[in-house]
Coordinates of C-alpha atoms in Angstrom, one line a residue:
Chain A
M1 CA 21.5 -6.1 118.1
K2 CA 24.6 -4.2 118.5
R3 CA 24.9 -0.5 117.2
R4 CA 27.4 -1.6 114.6
H5 CA 25.7 -4.7 113.4
F6 CA 22.7 -2.4 112.8
L7 CA 24.7 0.3 111.0
G8 CA 26.5 -2.5 109.1
G9 CA 23.1 -4.0 108.1
S10 CA 21.9 -0.6 106.9
A11 CA 24.8 -0.3 104.7
M12 CA 24.2 -3.6 103.1
V13 CA 20.3 -2.7 102.7
G14 CA 21.6 0.3 100.9
A15 CA 23.8 -1.6 98.7
G16 CA 20.9 -4.2 98.2
L17 CA 18.5 -1.3 97.2
M18 CA 21.2 -0.1 94.8
A19 CA 20.8 -3.4 93.1
G20 CA 17.2 -3.2 93.0
G21 CA 16.8 -6.2 95.3
L22 CA 13.3 -5.7 96.5
P23 CA 10.5 -8.2 96.5
R24 CA 8.2 -8.8 93.5
L25 CA 5.0 -6.7 93.6
A26 CA 2.1 -7.9 91.4
N27 CA 0.2 -5.4 89.3
A28 CA -3.5 -5.2 90.1
Q29 CA -6.0 -6.3 87.4
S30 CA -9.0 -4.3 86.5
K31 CA -11.6 -3.4 84.0
E32 CA -9.7 -0.5 82.9
I33 CA -7.2 0.2 79.9
T34 CA -4.3 2.7 79.8
V35 CA -4.1 4.8 76.5
T36 CA -1.5 7.3 75.5
A37 CA -1.5 10.9 74.7
F38 CA 1.1 13.9 74.3
G39 CA 0.5 16.6 76.8
G40 CA -1.5 19.9 76.4
V41 CA -4.1 20.3 73.9
W42 CA -3.5 16.9 72.4
E43 CA -4.3 15.2 75.7
E44 CA -7.6 17.4 76.0
A45 CA -8.4 16.4 72.4
V46 CA -7.8 12.8 73.1
R47 CA -10.0 12.9 76.3
T48 CA -12.8 14.6 74.4
C49 CA -12.8 12.8 71.0
F50 CA -11.7 9.2 71.8
V51 CA -11.7 8.6 75.6
A52 CA -15.4 9.9 76.0
P53 CA -17.0 8.0 73.3
F54 CA -15.1 4.9 74.2
E55 CA -16.2 5.1 77.9
A56 CA -19.7 5.9 76.9
K57 CA -20.0 2.8 74.7
T58 CA -18.1 0.3 76.8
K59 CA -18.6 1.5 80.4
A60 CA -14.9 0.8 80.9
K61 CA -12.4 3.4 82.0
A62 CA -9.6 4.7 79.8
N63 CA -6.8 6.1 81.8
V64 CA -4.5 8.6 79.9
S65 CA -0.8 8.4 80.2
L66 CA 1.0 11.2 79.0
G67 CA 4.6 11.1 77.7
G68 CA 6.2 10.3 74.4
P69 CA 6.7 7.3 72.0
P70 CA 10.2 6.3 73.0
Q71 CA 9.0 6.1 76.7
W72 CA 6.2 4.1 75.8
L73 CA 8.0 1.8 73.5
A74 CA 10.6 1.0 76.2
Q75 CA 7.9 0.4 78.8
V76 CA 6.3 -2.2 76.5
E77 CA 9.4 -3.8 75.4
A78 CA 10.4 -4.2 79.3
N79 CA 7.0 -5.6 80.1
Q80 CA 5.9 -7.6 77.0
A81 CA 3.9 -10.2 79.1
K82 CA 1.7 -7.6 80.7
P83 CA 2.4 -4.1 79.0
P84 CA 1.7 -1.0 81.1
V85 CA -0.1 0.7 78.2
D86 CA -2.9 -0.9 76.1
V87 CA -2.8 1.6 73.2
L88 CA 0.3 3.1 71.6
I89 CA 0.7 6.5 70.0
M90 CA 3.7 6.4 67.9
T91 CA 5.9 8.1 65.3
P92 CA 6.1 5.9 62.1
D93 CA 9.8 5.0 62.6
L94 CA 9.2 3.8 66.1
A95 CA 5.9 2.1 65.0
L96 CA 8.1 0.2 62.4
S97 CA 10.6 -0.6 65.2
A98 CA 7.8 -2.0 67.4
A99 CA 6.3 -4.0 64.3
K100 CA 9.7 -5.4 63.4
A101 CA 10.3 -6.4 67.0
D102 CA 6.9 -8.3 67.0
L103 CA 5.7 -6.1 70.1
V104 CA 2.4 -5.2 68.5
D105 CA -0.7 -6.7 67.0
T106 CA -1.7 -6.8 63.3
F107 CA -4.6 -4.6 62.5
T108 CA -7.6 -6.2 60.7
V109 CA -11.1 -5.2 59.8
D110 CA -12.5 -8.0 61.9
K111 CA -11.1 -6.3 65.0
L112 CA -11.5 -2.8 63.7
P113 CA -14.5 -2.1 61.5
N114 CA -13.4 1.5 61.0
L115 CA -10.0 0.3 59.4
A116 CA -12.0 -0.2 56.2
K117 CA -12.3 3.5 55.9
I118 CA -8.6 4.2 56.3
P119 CA -6.6 4.2 53.1
Q120 CA -4.5 0.9 52.8
E121 CA -1.2 2.8 52.1
L122 CA -1.5 4.4 55.6
T123 CA -1.8 1.1 57.3
D124 CA 0.9 -0.7 55.0
S125 CA 3.4 2.2 55.9
V126 CA 3.7 0.5 59.3
M127 CA 3.7 -3.0 58.0
G128 CA -0.1 -3.5 59.0
K129 CA 0.7 -3.6 62.6
G130 CA -1.1 -0.4 63.3
T131 CA -2.2 2.4 61.1
L132 CA -1.9 6.3 60.7
F133 CA -4.7 8.2 62.1
D134 CA -3.4 11.8 62.0
Y135 CA -0.7 13.7 60.1
G136 CA 1.1 16.9 59.7
V137 CA 2.8 18.3 56.5
G138 CA 6.4 19.5 57.0
G139 CA 6.3 22.5 54.6
I140 CA 7.4 26.2 54.3
T141 CA 6.2 28.5 57.2
F142 CA 6.8 32.1 57.1
H143 CA 6.2 35.6 58.7
K144 CA 3.8 37.2 56.1
E145 CA 4.5 40.7 57.3
R146 CA 8.3 40.4 56.4
V147 CA 7.9 38.0 53.5
S148 CA 5.0 39.2 51.1
N149 CA 6.2 36.8 48.4
P150 CA 7.1 33.5 50.1
P151 CA 9.0 30.8 48.2
K152 CA 6.4 28.2 46.7
S153 CA 8.8 25.4 46.3
F154 CA 11.7 23.7 48.2
A155 CA 14.0 24.7 45.2
E156 CA 13.0 28.5 45.3
F157 CA 13.3 28.1 49.2
V158 CA 17.1 27.0 48.8
D159 CA 17.9 29.6 46.0
R160 CA 16.4 32.6 48.0
V161 CA 18.1 31.4 51.3
A162 CA 21.5 30.8 49.6
S163 CA 21.4 34.3 48.1
G164 CA 20.8 35.8 51.5
E165 CA 17.3 37.3 50.5
L166 CA 15.8 35.3 53.4
V167 CA 17.1 33.8 56.7
A168 CA 15.6 30.4 57.2
S169 CA 15.1 28.4 60.5
V170 CA 15.3 24.7 59.9
P171 CA 15.1 21.8 62.4
S172 CA 18.4 20.6 63.9
I173 CA 19.6 17.0 63.9
S174 CA 18.5 16.8 67.5
Y175 CA 14.8 17.0 66.4
A176 CA 13.6 13.5 65.9
V177 CA 11.6 14.0 62.4
T178 CA 14.6 16.0 60.9
P179 CA 15.6 13.2 58.7
I180 CA 12.0 12.9 57.3
M181 CA 10.9 16.4 57.2
L182 CA 14.1 18.0 56.0
I183 CA 16.7 15.6 54.8
W184 CA 14.6 13.3 52.7
A185 CA 11.9 15.9 51.9
M186 CA 14.4 18.2 50.3
A187 CA 16.5 15.6 48.9
K188 CA 13.5 14.3 46.9
A189 CA 12.4 17.8 46.0
L190 CA 15.8 18.5 44.5
G191 CA 16.1 15.4 42.5
G192 CA 17.5 12.9 45.0
G193 CA 15.7 10.5 47.5
V194 CA 16.5 7.8 50.1
E195 CA 19.4 6.3 47.9
N196 CA 20.9 9.9 47.2
V197 CA 20.7 12.8 49.5
D198 CA 23.6 14.7 48.1
P199 CA 21.3 17.3 46.7
F200 CA 20.2 18.1 50.3
F201 CA 23.6 18.3 51.7
K202 CA 24.8 20.5 48.6
A203 CA 21.8 22.8 49.3
M204 CA 22.6 23.1 53.0
E205 CA 26.1 24.0 52.0
K206 CA 24.9 26.8 49.7
M207 CA 22.4 28.0 52.3
K208 CA 24.7 27.8 55.4
D209 CA 25.4 31.4 56.0
N210 CA 21.7 32.2 56.2
L211 CA 20.4 29.4 58.4
V212 CA 19.5 29.1 62.0
Y213 CA 18.5 25.8 63.6
W214 CA 15.6 24.9 65.9
G215 CA 15.9 22.2 68.5
G216 CA 12.2 22.2 69.3
P217 CA 9.0 23.7 67.8
N218 CA 9.0 26.7 70.3
D219 CA 12.6 27.5 69.1
F220 CA 11.1 27.8 65.5
F221 CA 8.4 30.1 66.7
N222 CA 10.9 32.5 68.7
H223 CA 13.2 32.5 65.6
L224 CA 10.1 33.9 63.6
S225 CA 8.6 36.2 66.1
S226 CA 12.1 37.8 67.1
G227 CA 13.1 38.3 63.7
E228 CA 16.0 35.9 63.9
A229 CA 14.5 34.2 60.7
D230 CA 11.9 34.9 57.9
V231 CA 10.9 31.5 56.8
G232 CA 11.6 27.9 57.9
I233 CA 10.6 24.3 57.6
Y234 CA 7.8 23.6 59.9
F235 CA 4.5 21.8 60.3
D236 CA 1.2 23.0 59.1
G237 CA -0.9 22.2 62.2
R238 CA 1.5 24.0 64.6
T239 CA 1.5 26.9 62.3
W240 CA -2.3 27.2 62.5
N241 CA -2.2 26.7 66.2
H242 CA 0.2 29.6 66.6
Y243 CA -2.2 31.5 64.3
D244 CA -5.2 30.8 66.5
S245 CA -3.2 31.8 69.6
G246 CA -2.9 35.3 68.2
A247 CA 0.2 35.2 66.0
T248 CA -1.8 36.2 63.0
W249 CA 1.3 37.0 61.1
I250 CA 2.4 33.4 60.5
D251 CA 1.4 31.5 57.4
F252 CA 2.2 28.1 55.9
I253 CA 2.7 26.8 52.2
N254 CA 2.8 23.1 51.2
P255 CA 5.7 23.3 48.7
E256 CA 4.9 22.6 45.0
E257 CA 7.1 19.3 45.4
G258 CA 5.0 18.3 48.2
G259 CA 5.9 18.7 51.9
S260 CA 6.7 15.4 53.8
L261 CA 3.8 13.6 55.5
N262 CA 4.5 13.0 59.2
G263 CA 2.0 10.7 60.4
V264 CA 1.0 9.6 64.0
A265 CA 0.4 5.9 64.3
V266 CA -1.8 4.1 66.6
Q267 CA -0.9 0.5 67.6
K268 CA -1.9 -2.2 70.2
P269 CA 1.0 -4.0 72.2
K270 CA 0.8 -7.9 72.1
N271 CA -1.0 -9.0 75.3
A272 CA -2.6 -5.6 75.9
D273 CA -6.3 -5.7 77.1
P274 CA -8.6 -6.8 74.2
L275 CA -10.6 -3.6 75.1
A276 CA -8.0 -1.7 73.4
W277 CA -9.4 -2.7 70.0
D278 CA -12.8 -0.9 71.1
Y279 CA -10.7 2.3 71.9
I280 CA -8.7 2.2 68.7
N281 CA -11.9 1.8 66.6
E282 CA -13.1 5.0 68.1
I283 CA -9.9 6.6 67.1
L284 CA -10.4 5.5 63.6
D285 CA -14.1 6.7 63.6
A286 CA -14.9 9.5 61.0
Q287 CA -17.1 11.7 63.5
N288 CA -14.5 11.5 66.3
Q289 CA -11.5 12.2 63.9
T290 CA -13.4 15.3 62.6
K291 CA -13.7 16.6 66.2
F292 CA -10.1 15.8 66.5
A293 CA -8.9 17.7 63.5
D294 CA -11.0 20.8 64.5
I295 CA -9.1 21.0 67.8
M296 CA -5.8 20.1 66.6
N297 CA -5.5 21.7 63.2
Y298 CA -4.1 18.6 61.7
G299 CA -5.3 16.2 59.0
V300 CA -6.9 13.0 59.8
T301 CA -7.2 9.7 57.8
N302 CA -10.7 8.4 57.7
T303 CA -11.8 9.0 54.2
D304 CA -15.5 9.9 55.5
V305 CA -14.3 12.8 57.4
V306 CA -15.5 16.2 56.1
Y307 CA -13.5 19.1 57.4
S308 CA -15.0 22.3 58.5
E309 CA -15.1 25.4 56.4
K310 CA -12.3 26.9 58.9
L311 CA -10.2 23.7 58.4
K312 CA -10.6 23.2 54.7
P313 CA -8.1 25.5 53.4
R314 CA -5.7 24.6 56.1
I315 CA -5.4 20.9 55.5
T316 CA -3.3 19.3 52.8
P317 CA -4.9 16.1 51.6
W318 CA -2.4 13.4 52.4
Q319 CA -2.4 12.5 48.5
K320 CA -0.9 16.0 47.8
T321 CA 2.1 15.4 50.3
A322 CA 5.3 13.5 49.8
F323 CA 4.8 10.1 51.4
P324 CA 7.9 9.1 53.1
P325 CA 9.3 5.6 52.7
Y326 CA 9.4 5.3 56.5
E327 CA 11.0 1.6 56.4
Q328 CA 13.9 2.6 54.0
I329 CA 14.6 6.0 55.7
A330 CA 15.0 4.1 59.1
E331 CA 17.6 1.9 57.5
V332 CA 19.9 4.7 56.4
R333 CA 18.9 7.1 59.2
N334 CA 22.0 6.7 61.2
E335 CA 24.2 7.4 58.1
W336 CA 22.4 10.4 57.4
V337 CA 22.9 11.6 61.1
D338 CA 26.5 10.8 61.0
R339 CA 27.0 12.8 57.8
W340 CA 25.0 15.7 59.0
N341 CA 27.3 15.7 62.2
R342 CA 30.3 15.5 59.9
E343 CA 29.3 18.1 57.5
I344 CA 26.9 20.5 59.2
G345 CA 27.6 19.8 62.9
R346 CA 24.4 21.4 64.4
Chain B
M1 CA 45.4 53.2 92.9
K2 CA 46.2 50.0 91.1
R3 CA 44.2 48.2 94.0
D4 CA 41.2 50.5 93.4
W5 CA 41.0 49.4 89.7
I6 CA 41.2 45.7 90.6
N7 CA 38.3 46.0 93.1
I8 CA 36.2 48.0 90.4
A9 CA 37.0 45.3 87.8
L10 CA 36.2 42.5 90.3
A11 CA 32.9 44.4 91.3
A12 CA 32.0 44.6 87.7
F13 CA 32.7 41.1 86.9
V14 CA 30.5 40.0 89.8
V15 CA 27.6 42.3 88.7
L16 CA 27.9 41.0 85.1
F17 CA 28.1 37.4 86.5
F18 CA 24.7 37.9 88.3
V19 CA 23.1 39.6 85.4
F20 CA 24.2 36.8 83.2
M21 CA 22.9 34.1 85.6
L22 CA 19.6 35.8 86.3
A23 CA 18.6 37.7 83.1
P24 CA 17.1 34.5 81.6
I25 CA 15.2 33.7 84.8
L26 CA 13.9 37.1 84.9
I27 CA 12.6 36.9 81.3
V28 CA 10.8 33.7 82.1
V29 CA 9.2 35.4 85.0
L30 CA 8.1 38.4 83.0
V31 CA 6.8 36.2 80.1
S32 CA 4.6 34.3 82.6
F33 CA 2.6 37.5 83.1
T34 CA 2.1 38.0 79.3
S35 CA -1.4 38.7 78.0
A36 CA -0.3 37.2 74.7
G37 CA -1.4 33.5 73.8
Y38 CA 2.2 32.5 73.0
V39 CA 5.7 33.1 74.5
S40 CA 7.3 36.4 73.2
F41 CA 9.4 39.1 74.6
P42 CA 8.9 41.9 75.4
I43 CA 5.3 41.3 76.4
P44 CA 2.4 43.2 74.9
G45 CA 0.5 43.4 78.1
W46 CA 0.0 41.9 81.6
S47 CA -2.1 39.2 82.6
T48 CA -2.3 36.3 85.4
K49 CA -4.3 33.9 83.1
W50 CA -1.4 31.5 82.6
F51 CA -1.1 31.0 86.4
A52 CA -4.9 30.2 86.4
R53 CA -4.2 27.8 83.4
I54 CA -1.9 25.7 85.6
F55 CA -4.8 25.0 88.1
E56 CA -7.2 24.3 85.3
Y57 CA -5.0 21.6 83.7
Q58 CA -5.5 18.6 86.0
P59 CA -2.4 16.6 84.9
F60 CA -0.2 19.5 86.3
I61 CA -2.0 19.1 89.7
D62 CA -1.8 15.1 89.8
A63 CA 1.9 15.3 88.7
M64 CA 2.8 17.9 91.3
I65 CA 1.2 15.9 93.9
V66 CA 3.2 12.7 92.7
S67 CA 6.5 14.6 92.5
I68 CA 6.1 15.9 96.0
Q69 CA 5.2 12.3 97.3
I70 CA 8.1 10.8 95.5
A71 CA 10.7 13.5 96.6
I72 CA 9.6 13.3 100.2
G73 CA 9.5 9.4 100.1
A74 CA 12.9 9.2 98.4
T75 CA 14.4 11.7 100.8
V76 CA 12.9 9.8 104.0
L77 CA 14.1 6.7 102.6
S78 CA 17.5 7.7 101.6
C79 CA 17.9 9.1 105.3
L80 CA 16.7 5.8 106.7
I81 CA 19.1 3.9 104.6
G82 CA 21.9 6.4 104.1
I83 CA 22.5 7.9 107.7
P84 CA 23.1 4.5 109.4
A85 CA 25.1 3.3 106.3
S86 CA 27.3 6.5 106.4
L87 CA 27.9 6.3 110.2
Y88 CA 29.2 2.7 109.8
L89 CA 31.2 3.2 106.7
A90 CA 32.8 6.6 107.7
R91 CA 34.4 4.9 110.7
S92 CA 34.9 1.4 109.5
R93 CA 38.5 0.1 108.9
S94 CA 37.5 -3.0 106.9
A95 CA 38.7 -3.4 103.4
W96 CA 35.2 -3.6 101.8
A97 CA 33.8 -0.5 103.5
N98 CA 35.6 1.7 100.7
A99 CA 34.1 -0.6 98.0
V100 CA 30.6 -0.3 99.5
M101 CA 30.8 3.6 100.0
T102 CA 31.9 3.9 96.2
F103 CA 29.1 1.7 95.3
L104 CA 26.6 3.8 97.2
L105 CA 28.0 6.9 95.5
S106 CA 28.1 5.5 92.1
P107 CA 24.9 7.0 90.8
L108 CA 26.5 10.4 90.9
S109 CA 28.9 9.4 88.2
M110 CA 26.3 7.6 85.8
P111 CA 24.1 9.4 83.4
M112 CA 20.6 9.4 84.8
I113 CA 19.3 8.3 81.5
V114 CA 21.3 5.0 81.7
I115 CA 20.0 4.5 85.4
G116 CA 16.5 5.1 84.2
F117 CA 16.6 2.9 81.2
A118 CA 18.5 0.0 83.1
S119 CA 16.2 0.3 86.2
L120 CA 13.0 0.1 83.9
F121 CA 14.2 -3.4 82.5
F122 CA 15.5 -4.7 85.7
L123 CA 12.6 -3.6 88.0
S124 CA 10.2 -5.0 85.2
W125 CA 11.9 -8.2 85.1
L126 CA 11.7 -8.4 89.1
G127 CA 7.9 -7.9 88.6
V128 CA 7.7 -4.3 90.0
G129 CA 7.0 -2.9 86.6
I130 CA 5.7 0.6 86.0
S131 CA 4.5 1.6 89.5
F132 CA 4.8 4.1 92.3
T133 CA 7.0 1.6 94.1
A134 CA 9.4 1.3 91.1
L135 CA 9.7 5.1 90.8
L136 CA 10.2 5.4 94.6
I137 CA 12.9 2.8 94.4
T138 CA 14.9 4.3 91.6
H139 CA 14.6 7.9 93.0
T140 CA 16.0 6.6 96.2
V141 CA 19.0 5.1 94.3
V142 CA 19.8 8.4 93.1
C143 CA 19.1 10.5 96.2
L144 CA 20.9 8.1 98.4
P145 CA 24.4 9.3 97.3
Y146 CA 23.6 12.9 98.6
I147 CA 22.8 11.8 102.0
V148 CA 25.7 9.3 102.4
R149 CA 28.2 11.9 100.9
T150 CA 27.1 14.6 103.2
V151 CA 26.6 12.7 106.4
A152 CA 29.8 10.6 106.0
G153 CA 31.7 13.8 105.3
V154 CA 30.5 15.5 108.5
Y155 CA 30.8 12.4 110.7
A156 CA 34.4 11.7 109.6
G157 CA 35.4 15.1 110.8
I158 CA 33.8 14.4 114.4
P159 CA 36.4 13.3 116.9
R160 CA 35.5 9.8 118.2
S161 CA 36.2 11.1 121.7
Y162 CA 32.8 13.0 121.9
E163 CA 30.9 9.6 121.6
E164 CA 33.4 8.0 123.8
A165 CA 33.0 10.6 126.6
A166 CA 29.2 10.0 126.3
A167 CA 29.5 6.3 126.9
I168 CA 32.1 6.8 129.7
L169 CA 29.6 9.1 131.5
G170 CA 26.9 6.2 131.2
A171 CA 25.0 6.9 128.1
N172 CA 24.0 3.8 126.2
T173 CA 24.2 3.4 122.3
L174 CA 20.8 5.0 121.7
L175 CA 21.3 7.8 124.0
T176 CA 24.6 8.6 122.7
F177 CA 23.3 8.7 119.2
W178 CA 20.2 10.8 120.1
H179 CA 22.2 13.3 122.3
V180 CA 25.8 13.4 120.7
T181 CA 26.0 12.0 117.3
L182 CA 22.6 13.3 115.7
P183 CA 23.0 17.0 116.7
L184 CA 26.6 16.9 115.4
I185 CA 25.6 15.4 111.8
R186 CA 22.3 17.2 111.7
P187 CA 24.0 19.9 109.1
G188 CA 24.8 16.9 107.0
I189 CA 21.4 15.5 107.1
M190 CA 19.7 18.9 106.4
A191 CA 22.1 19.5 103.4
G192 CA 21.7 16.0 102.1
S193 CA 18.0 16.1 102.4
L194 CA 17.7 19.4 100.6
F195 CA 19.9 18.1 97.8
S196 CA 17.9 14.9 97.8
F197 CA 14.6 16.4 97.6
L198 CA 15.7 18.9 94.9
T199 CA 17.2 16.1 92.8
S200 CA 14.2 14.0 93.0
F201 CA 11.7 16.8 92.5
D202 CA 13.5 18.1 89.3
N203 CA 14.3 14.6 87.9
L204 CA 13.3 13.9 84.4
P205 CA 15.6 11.0 82.7
I206 CA 14.5 8.6 85.4
S207 CA 10.9 9.7 85.9
Y208 CA 10.5 9.6 82.1
F209 CA 10.9 5.8 81.9
F210 CA 8.3 5.2 84.9
G211 CA 5.9 7.6 83.7
S212 CA 2.2 6.2 83.7
A213 CA -1.3 7.6 84.1
D214 CA -0.7 7.1 87.9
T215 CA 3.0 8.0 88.3
N216 CA 3.7 10.8 86.0
T217 CA 5.9 13.4 87.6
L218 CA 5.8 17.2 87.1
P219 CA 8.8 17.4 84.8
V220 CA 7.4 14.6 82.6
V221 CA 4.1 16.3 82.1
M222 CA 5.8 19.7 81.5
L223 CA 8.1 18.2 78.9
S224 CA 5.0 16.5 77.1
Y225 CA 3.1 19.8 77.4
L226 CA 6.1 21.9 76.2
E227 CA 6.4 19.7 72.9
N228 CA 2.7 20.2 72.0
Q229 CA 1.4 23.5 73.2
F230 CA 2.9 26.9 72.8
D231 CA 1.1 29.0 75.5
P232 CA 3.1 30.5 78.5
T233 CA 1.8 28.1 80.9
I234 CA 5.2 26.4 81.4
A235 CA 6.7 29.8 82.1
A236 CA 4.1 30.6 84.7
L237 CA 4.7 27.0 86.2
S238 CA 8.4 27.8 86.2
T239 CA 7.8 31.0 88.1
L240 CA 5.7 29.1 90.6
Q241 CA 8.3 26.6 91.2
L242 CA 10.9 29.4 91.6
L243 CA 8.7 31.0 94.2
L244 CA 8.3 27.8 96.0
A245 CA 12.0 27.1 96.1
V246 CA 12.7 30.6 97.4
V247 CA 10.0 30.4 100.0
A248 CA 11.4 26.8 101.1
L249 CA 14.9 28.3 101.3
L250 CA 13.6 31.1 103.3
I251 CA 11.7 28.9 105.7
V252 CA 14.8 26.7 106.1
D253 CA 17.0 29.6 106.7
R254 CA 14.7 30.9 109.4
V255 CA 14.1 27.6 111.2
Y256 CA 17.6 26.1 110.8
G257 CA 20.1 28.6 109.2
I258 CA 21.4 27.9 105.6
D259 CA 25.0 28.9 107.0
K260 CA 24.9 25.8 109.2
M261 CA 24.1 23.5 106.2
T262 CA 26.8 24.9 104.1
V263 CA 29.4 23.6 106.7
A264 CA 28.4 20.3 105.5
G265 CA 29.8 20.7 102.1

């Protein structure tokens, strides 16, 4: 082979690789399933509370894939005949997208005996193609050394921030849950709802001089600890995690109107390994959920769960939250984001 | 006198520039040694427990191994494909050579997230799926331009007469390449390999779509950890990565000389 032919061939191989032109490689089959989890303490809780009992009962192995719902949904969508994950952990809006795209199986008590112990509303909220097993409440978190008399409701929160008495940290539009935990929750509390979010945007206009925005949960904590903000809209479980980490100056209130319920859904992709049903049944088990709640500081959904003494005052029963109409919110979400960008811009 | 003031202002600007660039990094390093269970500055006390936490949390170790394997694999593959391709394209007079070169460099001008998303669906369609192979292919696609750009740039500046002289003196193609071409393009290969390794090692948008229980890279695990955990482990991990990068640069400088690599730019 002449040198120039070899070099030319390499150029074409390079171009071929750019086009992804490599041979098909088959995925190996095995008696294992792949389940999903968020990183850190979440993953450790999943291994302890769900993976361990599943493996003990079935003698199968559950591999844990760390990441996030958009990643897993894209992977399942791209590999519908043989999904790379057998159990999905999803936010409700993405769970609804998966359900509408017919990517996931319907949950029934036949396949999941523990589903009988999950309130029907929580399963219906994702069209019966999954259910919520864990939830956080988006309420008012505050620095109790600086704010001795915190706002008890969204309305009071708006008034006191607008007057300049308090500086608040609220989620920016780049945070995925903002349309639910802030836009919808505050609009509803102030007399609006999915059909009418004007009260929310009017409130933001009034508060704008005394607001800072967080893009991720760590930003919020930094705002509070550094003194940039006194109060904010945040999750209960994350607040208690900070408290347990040593930030004992932090506290949480579920607003009188009810903070938004932000659930975590579990789903099974179509064509996933049938063993996934056994694993999901463990997720919905009362004993396992009790342990999970203890580690995570979040509410769980099995009606037989009895929270520990430490957890009882921290957990807001889901009935006392504002239950978001996830499906309707998903339909108008883009309009809200567009309006936010035009009127608030951050 | 006026000249002195200009020099003072310039020196002050350089100092401020470095402070502006380095201060955030310094804070991350300091926070990684905090005794507090959460990220805060100033730190209340000193501790190395967050460094120990890195090694206690197995996904960090597994992901670090995958990241290193992928970064080395993508760099080697990029060299194997990119060096011969660059040598051919840099000297080719054919009409399509320019088009192929542009195509090979095209990932530089595309958002990584688009490449990742498109590659996920395309490789899944081909049957490669979510696998180490798929991750390696996609990382090679984005690393290849760094090798091609630097090697072709260096090679284009080398007179043809060097290789012709070797040939006249009796060296065959392989000997000419080994004794003449390769030493001359080595700065380009080293610079391209360094860029390639770092691009792959730090990549999040592509790795995100190909993450699985076996193929999660360090940035994917760090993101997932950061979103759900608030302790300073990520600061400690960042400090460790920074230390590794500095040590690697010192070794490269000692063994090869960074000044030689910069001529490739």
